[in-house]
XYZ file of C-alpha atoms in Angstrom:
371
model
C 19.674 -12.578 7.519
C 16.952 -10.364 9.003
C 14.704 -12.090 11.529
C 11.145 -11.121 12.516
C 8.724 -12.559 15.048
C 5.935 -12.593 12.488
C 5.770 -12.382 8.699
C 2.458 -11.403 7.113
C 2.301 -12.505 3.488
C -0.287 -10.480 1.604
C -1.330 -6.852 1.964
C -5.052 -7.075 1.332
C -7.640 -6.391 4.012
C -6.809 -9.474 6.102
C -3.060 -8.795 6.005
C -3.337 -5.113 6.910
C -5.895 -5.825 9.625
C -3.635 -8.520 11.101
C -0.830 -5.934 11.235
C -3.237 -3.487 12.882
C -4.169 -6.086 15.524
C -0.515 -6.938 16.194
C 0.355 -3.281 16.736
C -2.601 -2.940 19.107
C -0.948 -5.720 21.134
C 2.344 -3.827 21.128
C 3.950 -6.164 18.567
C 5.883 -4.228 15.945
C 8.570 -6.799 15.151
C 6.806 -8.060 12.045
C 7.234 -7.869 8.285
C 4.459 -7.508 5.703
C 5.052 -8.388 2.054
C 2.567 -7.734 -0.761
C 3.125 -8.939 -4.349
C 1.066 -6.241 -6.057
C 2.311 -2.681 -6.501
C -0.473 -1.437 -4.229
C -2.157 -2.617 -1.051
C -5.733 -3.874 -0.941
C -5.666 -7.232 -2.719
C -9.133 -7.756 -4.161
C -10.192 -4.335 -2.908
C -9.465 -2.138 -5.901
C -11.109 0.956 -7.304
C -11.568 2.921 -10.514
C -11.210 6.717 -10.525
C -12.166 8.334 -13.852
C -9.924 11.043 -15.265
C -10.570 14.526 -13.795
C -12.689 13.041 -11.019
C -12.355 12.430 -7.298
C -14.954 9.649 -7.358
C -13.864 6.105 -6.528
C -15.846 3.101 -7.785
C -15.332 -0.412 -6.422
C -13.921 -2.979 -8.853
C -13.976 -5.657 -6.175
C -16.194 -6.080 -3.110
C -18.367 -3.068 -2.338
C -21.014 -4.043 0.220
C -21.200 -4.879 3.870
C -24.200 -5.660 6.083
C -23.997 -4.108 9.597
C -27.025 -6.022 10.858
C -25.306 -9.385 10.416
C -21.654 -8.258 10.385
C -21.363 -6.124 13.548
C -17.608 -6.725 13.919
C -16.912 -5.277 10.476
C -19.341 -2.389 11.095
C -17.529 -1.651 14.360
C -14.198 -1.432 12.518
C -15.693 1.047 10.025
C -16.828 3.211 12.954
C -13.519 2.809 14.785
C -11.619 4.062 11.737
C -13.991 7.012 11.266
C -15.182 6.003 7.794
C -18.525 7.185 6.406
C -21.018 4.749 4.913
C -24.340 4.999 3.083
C -27.177 2.678 2.037
C -27.044 1.003 -1.351
C -29.510 2.933 -3.543
C -32.540 0.759 -4.285
C -35.423 3.268 -4.501
C -37.635 2.718 -7.531
C -38.479 -0.094 -9.919
C -36.095 -2.720 -11.239
C -35.838 -4.166 -14.747
C -36.079 -7.784 -15.877
C -34.641 -8.726 -19.290
C -35.618 -12.214 -20.424
C -34.347 -12.183 -24.007
C -33.002 -9.886 -26.724
C -36.320 -10.140 -28.575
C -38.433 -8.904 -25.650
C -38.659 -5.427 -24.187
C -37.374 -5.434 -20.591
C -40.114 -5.590 -17.969
C -40.325 -2.991 -15.229
C -41.288 -4.490 -11.869
C -41.541 -3.232 -8.325
C -38.134 -3.040 -6.710
C -37.358 -4.389 -3.284
C -35.330 -3.145 -0.369
C -32.534 -5.550 0.493
C -32.736 -7.075 3.932
C -30.436 -6.884 5.759
C -29.509 -3.431 4.481
C -26.515 -3.311 2.124
C -24.050 -0.535 2.946
C -21.161 1.008 1.026
C -18.328 3.350 1.916
C -17.995 6.921 0.699
C -14.932 7.097 -1.551
C -15.201 3.353 -2.028
C -13.927 0.374 -0.094
C -10.356 1.372 -0.930
C -10.701 4.131 1.673
C -10.688 1.360 4.306
C -7.332 0.116 2.988
C -5.857 3.623 2.932
C -6.903 4.383 6.509
C -5.667 1.023 7.834
C -2.315 1.458 6.096
C -1.964 4.984 7.480
C -2.573 3.728 11.029
C 0.342 1.266 10.874
C 3.631 2.476 12.388
C 5.914 -0.386 11.350
C 8.280 0.663 8.508
C 8.771 -2.935 7.325
C 5.689 -3.036 5.106
C 6.398 -3.505 1.416
C 4.670 -3.856 -1.945
C 6.042 -5.537 -5.113
C 7.426 -8.539 -3.209
C 6.524 -11.940 -4.667
C 6.817 -14.923 -2.314
C 8.428 -17.959 -3.989
C 9.291 -20.458 -1.245
C 8.879 -21.108 2.481
C 11.501 -23.294 4.150
C 11.184 -24.766 7.635
C 14.617 -24.632 9.289
C 15.406 -25.333 12.960
C 12.946 -23.202 14.963
C 12.051 -20.684 12.261
C 10.749 -20.244 8.703
C 12.872 -18.882 5.865
C 10.776 -16.738 3.533
C 12.202 -16.501 0.020
C 10.851 -13.779 -2.236
C 11.863 -11.476 -5.043
C 11.038 -7.997 -6.204
C 8.158 -8.198 -8.674
C 10.005 -5.899 -11.090
C 13.726 -6.660 -10.997
C 13.312 -10.286 -9.766
C 16.161 -9.785 -7.285
C 15.997 -12.674 -4.772
C 15.732 -11.845 -1.068
C 15.034 -13.776 2.119
C 14.080 -13.208 5.735
C 13.337 -15.499 8.678
C 10.332 -15.438 10.998
C 9.047 -17.378 13.993
C 5.541 -17.545 12.506
C 3.924 -16.866 9.128
C 0.427 -15.455 8.637
C -0.776 -16.285 5.125
C -3.049 -13.460 3.944
C -3.236 -15.073 0.495
C -6.158 -17.256 -0.723
C -5.488 -20.966 -0.026
C -5.544 -22.053 -3.663
C -3.152 -19.267 -4.641
C -0.819 -20.303 -1.804
C -0.572 -23.833 -3.193
C -0.299 -22.616 -6.792
C 2.427 -20.004 -6.265
C 4.494 -20.922 -3.174
C 6.797 -23.902 -2.756
C 7.034 -25.452 0.714
C 10.157 -27.223 1.973
C 9.393 -29.695 3.421
C 6.002 -30.143 1.774
C 2.791 -29.361 3.622
C 0.734 -32.392 4.736
C -0.887 -33.866 1.619
C -4.426 -33.685 3.026
C -4.018 -29.993 3.893
C -2.572 -29.277 0.447
C -5.560 -30.990 -1.139
C -8.059 -28.991 0.926
C -6.373 -25.678 0.174
C -6.098 -26.529 -3.522
C -9.820 -27.334 -3.646
C -10.922 -24.120 -1.926
C -12.283 -21.758 -4.589
C -11.029 -18.173 -4.443
C -13.776 -15.580 -4.054
C -14.038 -13.067 -6.947
C -11.583 -15.144 -9.020
C -13.950 -16.294 -11.837
C -15.861 -13.004 -11.975
C -15.740 -9.759 -13.930
C -17.360 -6.382 -13.219
C -18.275 -3.640 -15.649
C -18.708 -0.047 -14.454
C -20.244 2.767 -16.521
C -19.847 6.333 -15.189
C -22.286 9.139 -16.082
C -22.793 12.870 -15.483
C -25.869 12.182 -13.377
C -28.046 9.168 -12.354
C -30.631 9.609 -15.124
C -32.315 6.271 -14.349
C -33.516 7.683 -11.041
C -35.427 10.357 -12.968
C -37.227 7.478 -14.735
C -38.310 6.019 -11.393
C -35.751 3.231 -11.663
C -33.419 1.995 -8.943
C -30.675 1.054 -11.397
C -31.140 -2.610 -10.516
C -31.695 -5.133 -13.293
C -31.588 -8.873 -13.888
C -30.930 -10.292 -17.327
C -31.051 -13.664 -19.031
C -29.744 -12.062 -22.238
C -26.504 -10.635 -20.874
C -23.674 -10.060 -21.000
C -24.377 -8.664 -17.502
C -26.646 -10.869 -15.430
C -27.047 -8.536 -12.459
C -26.840 -4.718 -12.476
C -26.943 -2.150 -9.662
C -26.623 1.575 -9.032
C -22.945 2.196 -8.221
C -23.278 5.949 -7.586
C -21.563 7.382 -4.562
C -24.499 8.476 -2.447
C -26.595 11.247 -3.970
C -23.722 13.253 -5.437
C -24.797 13.894 -9.021
C -21.266 13.995 -10.441
C -20.513 10.567 -8.965
C -23.145 8.586 -10.884
C -22.534 5.065 -12.127
C -24.024 1.664 -12.898
C -22.181 -1.601 -12.456
C -22.868 -5.163 -13.497
C -21.566 -8.677 -12.960
C -20.702 -10.222 -16.336
C -22.201 -13.676 -16.837
C -19.987 -14.786 -19.736
C -17.623 -17.555 -18.537
C -14.001 -16.516 -17.975
C -12.569 -18.505 -20.890
C -15.080 -16.958 -23.318
C -14.423 -13.448 -21.983
C -10.755 -13.914 -22.780
C -11.587 -14.997 -26.345
C -14.007 -12.100 -26.902
C -11.563 -9.519 -25.527
C -12.086 -6.492 -23.321
C -13.053 -3.960 -26.023
C -15.788 -6.152 -27.484
C -17.088 -7.107 -24.025
C -17.294 -3.417 -23.147
C -19.281 -2.782 -26.337
C -21.720 -5.580 -25.470
C -22.177 -4.134 -21.978
C -22.827 -0.660 -23.362
C -25.420 -2.050 -25.775
C -27.137 -3.828 -22.904
C -27.360 -0.661 -20.809
C -28.974 1.160 -23.755
C -31.501 -1.696 -24.146
C -32.354 -1.434 -20.462
C -32.124 2.267 -19.651
C -32.493 4.018 -23.003
C -30.284 6.189 -25.208
C -29.022 8.255 -22.269
C -26.936 5.228 -21.329
C -24.791 6.010 -24.401
C -23.541 9.237 -22.799
C -20.672 7.688 -20.895
C -18.079 9.722 -19.039
C -15.956 6.624 -18.572
C -16.217 2.863 -18.297
C -14.038 0.000 -17.168
C -13.958 -3.787 -16.899
C -12.135 -5.605 -14.134
C -11.771 -9.260 -15.061
C -10.564 -10.993 -11.926
C -9.991 -14.252 -13.787
C -7.158 -12.528 -15.699
C -5.543 -11.234 -12.491
C -2.606 -13.500 -11.681
C -2.491 -12.278 -8.073
C -6.082 -13.451 -7.564
C -6.925 -16.302 -9.919
C -5.304 -19.561 -10.913
C -6.205 -21.575 -14.002
C -8.410 -23.757 -11.808
C -10.387 -20.718 -10.607
C -11.537 -19.878 -14.126
C -13.528 -23.113 -14.215
C -14.399 -23.614 -10.563
C -16.719 -21.178 -8.794
C -18.199 -23.615 -6.277
C -17.517 -22.421 -2.762
C -17.145 -24.896 0.068
C -16.718 -24.680 3.818
C -13.560 -22.998 5.040
C -10.606 -25.409 5.208
C -8.395 -25.825 8.265
C -6.077 -22.811 8.512
C -3.049 -24.656 9.914
C -1.207 -27.968 9.807
C -2.332 -30.318 12.575
C 0.940 -32.259 12.572
C 4.425 -32.229 11.103
C 7.070 -29.492 10.839
C 4.589 -26.753 9.862
C 2.238 -27.382 12.797
C 2.977 -24.266 14.872
C 4.615 -22.121 12.223
C 1.889 -21.262 9.731
C -1.647 -19.850 9.910
C -3.970 -18.967 7.020
C -5.794 -15.653 7.507
C -7.223 -14.783 4.071
C -10.996 -14.376 3.919
C -11.493 -17.911 2.549
C -10.370 -19.253 5.957
C -13.138 -17.426 7.842
C -15.709 -19.697 9.457
C -18.729 -17.381 9.497
C -18.214 -15.119 6.453
C -15.703 -16.848 4.144
C -14.926 -14.736 1.088
C -16.595 -11.577 2.389
C -14.951 -8.398 3.689
C -16.204 -9.337 7.149
C -14.549 -12.723 6.639
C -11.179 -11.049 6.039
C -11.179 -9.388 9.445
C -12.688 -12.496 11.076
C -9.900 -14.713 9.712
C -7.219 -12.152 10.604
C -8.470 -11.929 14.171
C -8.548 -15.717 14.540
C -5.057 -15.993 13.065
C -3.539 -13.331 15.304
C -5.235 -14.889 18.341
C -3.726 -18.261 17.422
C -0.261 -16.725 17.027
C -0.522 -14.988 20.418
C -1.659 -18.236 22.068
C 1.273 -20.162 20.536
C 3.650 -17.385 21.588
C 2.368 -17.510 25.173
C 2.631 -21.301 25.201
C 6.233 -21.176 23.988
C 7.219 -18.760 26.758
C 5.905 -20.969 29.590
């Protein structure tokens, strides 16, 4: 059976950044397994047909003024960013029977930034920087077994279900805590208190859905509007300009859908799209009917992000402990998904914060073991 010093489970931002940090320390004897067919986790994008534009279906913003570590990584990787467009008035929709009100917009503080070509460009650049060949997609983790001085990682190919296993000295869990408990069996079991805390930690993005409408040009700007709107009528409760900078052929609006996850499933994607289109026409006029493309990403229906519990539980709490304080798993397992971050849990900055803390812990345990 193949043995590795470290196994990284999950190929989202935290998993890839952990691999990046390990390689910077000269550690290449690791394995990274991702269940999806692509890297990025909750960082996903939508590229309309016959277009090179990339619109964020997951997280899109970062705030350099309060997240300098994340901003430094963006600079280090040579990625270009731009300010979220918020010039002009915003719209307030209180009910279907009232005309939306136009009010003075406001500049977000601290400044919200986005990446050219979308946040997925961060994933692509990080993946390209990694030299280790043992980095795989379509590998679903099923069970972790503590044996002697190592961990046996049991997994199967997401397509052919062929079982495989590998051993590692230490496991870095780049998977949300609740999803870990819901999808992976531990032998022996994790401490009950830790299991309870991880189970009760809500997964960021999991209950939410985003709608994106792509247009030939940002016509709302010509009306003196920022593209921002708030609505009590819905289905979208919060709308923003999702255009990529000032490039006219990369114009878009996006909104967070306020309909609860269970109701969205009952309504269905086509009808929800129609409701969103109708809302954009109510807010921005008939030009909003001239769609080039549109898409809904319902994270609550994504089995690699959400559990059944997530659909009904959006209350975020403090980050749980990222390791077992006692028992057989004490020095063998560290959680590094964004939910385990102390300062920015759930955010992009939290993903790199948690990865850095996790890698630092692994290196400290490794040094301790060698003395």
